């Protein structure tokens, strides 16, 4: 794949992200979020495992990233 | 060699004092929740490189939305001796492309120890971290900050940045003489986490890195113009990626996570990463997780197996497979036990979790690796 095509794909993905952010979602009340806070759903619970794997991949591959650096919120408040 | 962290420690101490300096906290000193856990990880690959990692984590939450975290890791890395007959072409190839110093005797194992510490403090939506890693020829330090913003009940935005500075002092090497050098990394990211429904969450974000300084392995050589010469990578690199992750919970008490990441940089590498995780409760407090990851990348513009002249491509030379064409697969399996729910009659196991995991990685360069890890989490 050419570098130019990669750039176009990257820009396209950012547009998709922007559209996702702008899109409206069904209102989910706090009492409806039991499943979202389950251990098997939590982004935060997997962060440590993801960081270890990313470090292993970075030592063997030419790319980096995918974890959002220091992390992100849970959108649970 | 004495490579000592200084600036980072000052920044962390200042941050700790600033973020935790509230009279109520100082007077109360009541811990809302604390977690701690040791973990052991073993890595072995098809080149017979072995890494043993001994880790420990500690987190505590104080009143007034203040939290602190610490992470330690001590690793022992063993890079094996060259096993080919002395003077053979196979031995010359192994020595030339070795990612270790060859000083005096290439036919002995090279063993080194790496120590790592990460400390962080959070207060409300803000977080500050300091990281240091030290080994015989490398000292890495980093400060990082993050701010979370709840736009509404459905959407959280997070903005993060970090600055890392590395001091590199290659050990004595018979066929490469790279002097002391430095590397800096400036990182920025923006991440959104969105609740889509009562069973679905999505996270997406973009990241940007600017790296300056020594970015090649100082011990590696590459064949060029009929001889072998030290590798040389550009000293400037801009790296960016965008990713999206989708988590969905199903009625049979399982969840699926799908993720995709697109990466490119100004060296010409473009990569795609697709991964999936399936987590399934087997009983209350015990779940199994299956994982698969596919990865592919294009090579850097200057990458070659062998160069016609010692000038390489635009003055740069690299035969390092990490910047070459590559595809890779990873399969993983882990078991997570909440010992408190499984052995409620035994208080000693209350609020304790155990994880056991195995991962198998292999790529298009006939390289494979196994990861094995086990750890405990105590909540008190």
CSV table of N, CA and C in Angstrom, one decimal, chain B residues 243-346:
chain,number,residue,atom,x,y,z
B,243,UNK,N,-7.7,4.9,15.9
B,243,UNK,CA,-8.2,3.6,16.3
B,243,UNK,C,-9.7,3.7,16.7
B,244,UNK,N,-10.3,2.6,16.6
B,244,UNK,CA,-11.7,2.5,17.1
B,244,UNK,C,-11.9,1.1,17.7
B,245,UNK,N,-12.6,1.1,18.9
B,245,UNK,CA,-12.8,-0.2,19.6
B,245,UNK,C,-14.3,-0.2,20.0
B,246,UNK,N,-14.9,-1.4,19.8
B,246,UNK,CA,-16.3,-1.5,20.1
B,246,UNK,C,-16.5,-2.7,21.1
B,247,UNK,N,-17.2,-2.4,22.2
B,247,UNK,CA,-17.4,-3.5,23.2
B,247,UNK,C,-18.9,-3.7,23.2
B,248,UNK,N,-19.3,-5.0,23.2
B,248,UNK,CA,-20.8,-5.3,23.2
B,248,UNK,C,-21.0,-6.4,24.2
B,249,UNK,N,-22.0,-6.3,25.0
B,249,UNK,CA,-22.3,-7.3,26.0
B,249,UNK,C,-23.5,-8.1,25.5
B,250,UNK,N,-23.5,-9.4,25.7
B,250,UNK,CA,-24.6,-10.3,25.2
B,250,UNK,C,-25.3,-11.0,26.3
B,251,UNK,N,-26.5,-11.4,26.1
B,251,UNK,CA,-27.4,-11.9,27.1
B,251,UNK,C,-26.8,-13.2,27.7
B,252,UNK,N,-26.0,-13.9,27.0
B,252,UNK,CA,-25.4,-15.2,27.6
B,252,UNK,C,-24.2,-14.9,28.4
B,253,UNK,N,-24.1,-13.7,29.0
B,253,UNK,CA,-23.0,-13.3,29.9
B,253,UNK,C,-21.7,-13.4,29.2
B,254,UNK,N,-21.6,-12.9,28.0
B,254,UNK,CA,-20.4,-12.8,27.3
B,254,UNK,C,-20.2,-11.4,26.7
B,255,UNK,N,-19.0,-11.1,26.3
B,255,UNK,CA,-18.8,-9.8,25.6
B,255,UNK,C,-17.8,-10.0,24.5
B,256,UNK,N,-18.0,-9.1,23.5
B,256,UNK,CA,-17.1,-9.1,22.3
B,256,UNK,C,-16.5,-7.8,22.2
B,257,UNK,N,-15.2,-7.7,22.0
B,257,UNK,CA,-14.5,-6.5,21.6
B,257,UNK,C,-13.9,-6.6,20.3
B,258,UNK,N,-14.2,-5.7,19.4
B,258,UNK,CA,-13.6,-5.6,18.1
B,258,UNK,C,-12.8,-4.3,18.0
B,259,UNK,N,-11.6,-4.3,17.4
B,259,UNK,CA,-10.9,-3.1,17.3
B,259,UNK,C,-10.1,-3.0,16.0
B,260,UNK,N,-9.9,-1.8,15.6
B,260,UNK,CA,-9.1,-1.6,14.4
B,260,UNK,C,-8.2,-0.4,14.6
B,261,UNK,N,-7.0,-0.5,14.1
B,261,UNK,CA,-6.0,0.7,14.2
B,261,UNK,C,-5.3,0.9,12.8
B,262,UNK,N,-5.3,2.1,12.4
B,262,UNK,CA,-4.6,2.5,11.2
B,262,UNK,C,-3.4,3.4,11.6
B,263,UNK,N,-2.2,3.0,11.1
B,263,UNK,CA,-1.0,3.8,11.5
B,263,UNK,C,-0.2,4.1,10.2
B,264,UNK,N,0.4,5.3,10.3
B,264,UNK,CA,1.4,5.6,9.2
B,264,UNK,C,2.4,6.6,9.8
B,265,UNK,N,3.6,6.6,9.1
B,265,UNK,CA,4.6,7.6,9.6
B,265,UNK,C,5.4,8.1,8.3
B,266,UNK,N,6.3,9.1,8.6
B,266,UNK,CA,6.9,9.7,7.5
B,266,UNK,C,8.2,8.9,7.0
B,267,UNK,N,8.4,7.7,7.5
B,267,UNK,CA,9.3,6.8,7.0
B,267,UNK,C,8.7,5.9,5.9
B,268,UNK,N,7.4,6.0,5.7
B,268,UNK,CA,6.8,5.2,4.7
B,268,UNK,C,6.1,4.0,5.2
B,269,UNK,N,6.0,3.7,6.5
B,269,UNK,CA,5.4,2.6,7.0
B,269,UNK,C,3.9,2.9,7.2
B,270,UNK,N,3.1,2.0,6.6
B,270,UNK,CA,1.6,2.0,6.8
B,270,UNK,C,1.2,0.7,7.4
B,271,UNK,N,0.5,0.7,8.5
B,271,UNK,CA,0.1,-0.6,9.1
B,271,UNK,C,-1.4,-0.6,9.4
B,272,UNK,N,-1.9,-1.8,9.4
B,272,UNK,CA,-3.3,-2.1,9.8
B,272,UNK,C,-3.3,-3.2,10.9
B,273,UNK,N,-4.1,-2.9,11.9
B,273,UNK,CA,-4.2,-3.9,13.0
B,273,UNK,C,-5.7,-4.2,13.3
B,274,UNK,N,-6.1,-5.5,13.2
B,274,UNK,CA,-7.4,-5.9,13.5
B,274,UNK,C,-7.4,-6.9,14.7
B,275,UNK,N,-8.2,-6.7,15.7
B,275,UNK,CA,-8.2,-7.6,16.8
B,275,UNK,C,-9.6,-7.8,17.4
B,276,UNK,N,-9.7,-9.0,18.0
B,276,UNK,CA,-11.0,-9.3,18.6
B,276,UNK,C,-10.8,-10.1,19.9
B,277,UNK,N,-11.7,-9.8,20.8
B,277,UNK,CA,-11.6,-10.5,22.1
B,277,UNK,C,-13.0,-11.0,22.4
B,278,UNK,N,-13.1,-12.2,22.8
B,278,UNK,CA,-14.4,-12.8,23.3
B,278,UNK,C,-14.2,-13.2,24.8
B,279,UNK,N,-15.0,-12.6,25.6
B,279,UNK,CA,-15.0,-13.0,27.1
B,279,UNK,C,-16.3,-13.6,27.4
B,280,UNK,N,-16.2,-14.7,28.2
B,280,UNK,CA,-17.4,-15.5,28.5
B,280,UNK,C,-17.3,-16.0,29.9
B,281,UNK,N,-18.4,-15.6,30.7
B,281,UNK,CA,-18.5,-16.1,32.1
B,281,UNK,C,-18.8,-17.6,32.1
B,282,UNK,N,-18.0,-18.4,32.8
B,282,UNK,CA,-18.2,-19.8,32.9
B,282,UNK,C,-19.1,-20.1,34.2
B,283,UNK,N,-18.7,-19.5,35.3
B,283,UNK,CA,-19.5,-19.5,36.5
B,283,UNK,C,-19.4,-18.1,37.0
B,284,UNK,N,-20.2,-17.9,38.1
B,284,UNK,CA,-20.1,-16.5,38.7
B,284,UNK,C,-18.6,-16.3,39.2
B,285,UNK,N,-18.0,-15.2,38.8
B,285,UNK,CA,-16.7,-14.9,39.3
B,285,UNK,C,-15.6,-15.6,38.5
B,286,UNK,N,-15.9,-16.3,37.4
B,286,UNK,CA,-14.8,-16.9,36.6
B,286,UNK,C,-15.2,-16.7,35.1
B,287,UNK,N,-14.3,-16.1,34.4
B,287,UNK,CA,-14.5,-16.0,32.9
B,287,UNK,C,-13.3,-16.4,32.1
B,288,UNK,N,-13.5,-16.8,30.9
B,288,UNK,CA,-12.4,-17.1,30.0
B,288,UNK,C,-12.4,-16.1,28.9
B,289,UNK,N,-11.2,-15.8,28.4
B,289,UNK,CA,-11.1,-14.8,27.3
B,289,UNK,C,-10.3,-15.4,26.2
B,290,UNK,N,-10.8,-15.3,25.0
B,290,UNK,CA,-10.1,-15.7,23.8
B,290,UNK,C,-9.8,-14.5,23.0
B,291,UNK,N,-8.6,-14.5,22.3
B,291,UNK,CA,-8.1,-13.3,21.7
B,291,UNK,C,-7.5,-13.7,20.3
B,292,UNK,N,-7.7,-12.9,19.3
B,292,UNK,CA,-7.0,-13.0,18.0
B,292,UNK,C,-6.7,-11.6,17.5
B,293,UNK,N,-5.5,-11.5,17.0
B,293,UNK,CA,-5.0,-10.2,16.4
B,293,UNK,C,-4.3,-10.5,15.1
B,294,UNK,N,-4.6,-9.7,14.1
B,294,UNK,CA,-3.9,-9.7,12.8
B,294,UNK,C,-3.3,-8.4,12.6
B,295,UNK,N,-2.0,-8.4,12.1
B,295,UNK,CA,-1.3,-7.2,11.9
B,295,UNK,C,-0.5,-7.3,10.5
B,296,UNK,N,-0.5,-6.2,9.8
B,296,UNK,CA,0.3,-6.1,8.6
B,296,UNK,C,0.9,-4.7,8.4
B,297,UNK,N,2.1,-4.6,7.8
B,297,UNK,CA,2.7,-3.3,7.6
B,297,UNK,C,3.5,-3.3,6.3
B,298,UNK,N,3.6,-2.2,5.7
B,298,UNK,CA,4.5,-2.0,4.6
B,298,UNK,C,5.9,-1.5,5.1
B,299,UNK,N,6.9,-1.7,4.2
B,299,UNK,CA,8.3,-1.4,4.7
B,299,UNK,C,8.6,0.1,4.7
B,300,UNK,N,9.6,0.5,5.5
B,300,UNK,CA,10.1,1.9,5.4
B,300,UNK,C,10.8,2.1,4.0
B,301,UNK,N,10.8,3.3,3.5
B,301,UNK,CA,11.3,3.5,2.2
B,301,UNK,C,12.8,3.1,2.0
B,302,UNK,N,13.5,3.2,3.1
B,302,UNK,CA,15.0,3.0,3.0
B,302,UNK,C,15.3,1.5,3.4
B,303,UNK,N,14.3,0.7,3.7
B,303,UNK,CA,14.6,-0.7,4.1
B,303,UNK,C,15.1,-1.5,2.9
B,304,UNK,N,16.1,-2.3,3.1
B,304,UNK,CA,16.6,-3.3,2.1
B,304,UNK,C,17.2,-4.4,2.8
B,305,UNK,N,17.2,-5.6,2.2
B,305,UNK,CA,17.9,-6.7,2.8
B,305,UNK,C,19.4,-6.5,2.6
B,306,UNK,N,19.8,-5.9,1.5
B,306,UNK,CA,21.2,-5.7,1.2
B,306,UNK,C,21.2,-4.4,0.2
B,307,UNK,N,22.3,-3.6,0.4
B,307,UNK,CA,22.4,-2.4,-0.3
B,307,UNK,C,23.5,-2.5,-1.3
B,308,UNK,N,23.4,-1.8,-2.5
B,308,UNK,CA,24.4,-1.9,-3.5
B,308,UNK,C,25.7,-1.1,-3.1
B,309,UNK,N,25.4,0.1,-2.4
B,309,UNK,CA,26.5,0.9,-1.9
B,309,UNK,C,26.4,1.2,-0.5
B,310,UNK,N,27.4,1.7,0.1
B,310,UNK,CA,27.3,2.0,1.6
B,310,UNK,C,26.6,3.3,1.8
B,311,UNK,N,26.1,4.0,0.8
B,311,UNK,CA,25.3,5.2,0.9
B,311,UNK,C,23.8,4.8,1.2
B,312,UNK,N,23.5,3.6,1.0
B,312,UNK,CA,22.1,3.1,1.3
B,312,UNK,C,21.1,3.9,0.4
B,313,UNK,N,20.0,4.2,1.0
B,313,UNK,CA,18.9,5.0,0.3
B,313,UNK,C,18.8,6.4,1.0
B,314,UNK,N,19.2,7.4,0.3
B,314,UNK,CA,19.2,8.8,0.8
B,314,UNK,C,20.1,8.8,2.1
B,315,UNK,N,21.1,8.0,2.1
B,315,UNK,CA,22.0,8.0,3.3
B,315,UNK,C,21.6,7.1,4.4
B,316,UNK,N,20.5,6.5,4.3
B,316,UNK,CA,20.0,5.6,5.4
B,316,UNK,C,20.1,4.1,5.1
B,317,UNK,N,20.4,3.3,6.1
B,317,UNK,CA,20.5,1.9,5.8
B,317,UNK,C,19.8,1.1,6.9
B,318,UNK,N,19.0,0.1,6.6
B,318,UNK,CA,18.4,-0.8,7.6
B,318,UNK,C,18.0,-2.1,7.1
B,319,UNK,N,18.5,-3.1,7.7
B,319,UNK,CA,18.0,-4.5,7.4
B,319,UNK,C,17.2,-5.0,8.6
B,320,UNK,N,16.8,-4.1,9.5
B,320,UNK,CA,16.0,-4.5,10.6
B,320,UNK,C,14.6,-4.9,10.2
B,321,UNK,N,14.2,-6.1,10.6
B,321,UNK,CA,12.9,-6.6,10.1
B,321,UNK,C,11.7,-5.8,10.7
B,322,UNK,N,11.9,-5.1,11.7
B,322,UNK,CA,10.9,-4.3,12.3
B,322,UNK,C,10.4,-3.1,11.4
B,323,UNK,N,11.3,-2.7,10.5
B,323,UNK,CA,10.9,-1.7,9.5
B,323,UNK,C,10.7,-2.3,8.1
B,324,UNK,N,10.7,-3.6,8.0
B,324,UNK,CA,10.5,-4.2,6.7
B,324,UNK,C,9.1,-4.7,6.5
B,325,UNK,N,8.8,-5.3,5.4
B,325,UNK,CA,7.4,-5.8,5.2
B,325,UNK,C,7.1,-6.9,6.2
B,326,UNK,N,5.9,-6.9,6.8
B,326,UNK,CA,5.6,-7.8,7.9
B,326,UNK,C,4.1,-8.1,8.0
B,327,UNK,N,3.8,-9.3,8.3
B,327,UNK,CA,2.4,-9.6,8.7
B,327,UNK,C,2.5,-10.5,9.9
B,328,UNK,N,1.6,-10.4,10.9
B,328,UNK,CA,1.7,-11.2,12.1
B,328,UNK,C,0.3,-11.6,12.6
B,329,UNK,N,0.3,-12.7,13.3
B,329,UNK,CA,-0.9,-13.2,14.0
B,329,UNK,C,-0.6,-13.4,15.5
B,330,UNK,N,-1.6,-13.2,16.3
B,330,UNK,CA,-1.5,-13.6,17.7
B,330,UNK,C,-2.8,-14.3,18.2
B,331,UNK,N,-2.7,-15.4,18.9
B,331,UNK,CA,-3.8,-16.0,19.5
B,331,UNK,C,-3.5,-16.0,21.0
B,332,UNK,N,-4.6,-15.8,21.7
B,332,UNK,CA,-4.5,-15.7,23.2
B,332,UNK,C,-5.6,-16.4,23.9
B,333,UNK,N,-5.3,-16.8,25.1
B,333,UNK,CA,-6.3,-17.5,26.0
B,333,UNK,C,-6.0,-17.1,27.4
B,334,UNK,N,-7.0,-16.7,28.2
B,334,UNK,CA,-6.7,-16.4,29.6
B,334,UNK,C,-7.9,-16.8,30.4
B,335,UNK,N,-7.6,-17.1,31.7
B,335,UNK,CA,-8.7,-17.5,32.6
B,335,UNK,C,-8.6,-16.5,33.8
B,336,UNK,N,-9.7,-16.0,34.2
B,336,UNK,CA,-9.8,-15.0,35.3
B,336,UNK,C,-10.7,-15.6,36.4
B,337,UNK,N,-10.2,-15.7,37.6
B,337,UNK,CA,-10.9,-16.2,38.7
B,337,UNK,C,-11.1,-15.1,39.8
B,338,UNK,N,-12.3,-14.9,40.2
B,338,UNK,CA,-12.5,-14.1,41.4
B,338,UNK,C,-12.6,-15.1,42.6
B,339,UNK,N,-11.5,-15.2,43.3
B,339,UNK,CA,-11.4,-16.3,44.3
B,339,UNK,C,-12.4,-16.0,45.4
B,340,UNK,N,-12.8,-14.8,45.6
B,340,UNK,CA,-13.7,-14.5,46.7
B,340,UNK,C,-15.1,-15.1,46.5
B,341,UNK,N,-15.6,-15.1,45.3
B,341,UNK,CA,-16.9,-15.7,45.0
B,341,UNK,C,-16.8,-17.2,44.8
B,342,UNK,N,-15.6,-17.7,44.5
B,342,UNK,CA,-15.5,-19.2,44.3
B,342,UNK,C,-15.2,-19.9,45.6
B,343,UNK,N,-14.7,-19.2,46.5
B,343,UNK,CA,-14.4,-19.8,47.8
B,343,UNK,C,-14.8,-18.9,49.0
B,344,UNK,N,-16.2,-18.7,49.0
B,344,UNK,CA,-16.7,-17.7,49.9
B,344,UNK,C,-16.5,-18.2,51.4
B,345,UNK,N,-16.3,-19.5,51.5
B,345,UNK,CA,-16.2,-20.0,52.9
B,345,UNK,C,-14.7,-19.8,53.4
B,346,UNK,N,-13.8,-19.3,52.5
B,346,UNK,CA,-12.5,-19.1,52.9
B,346,UNK,C,-12.1,-17.7,52.9
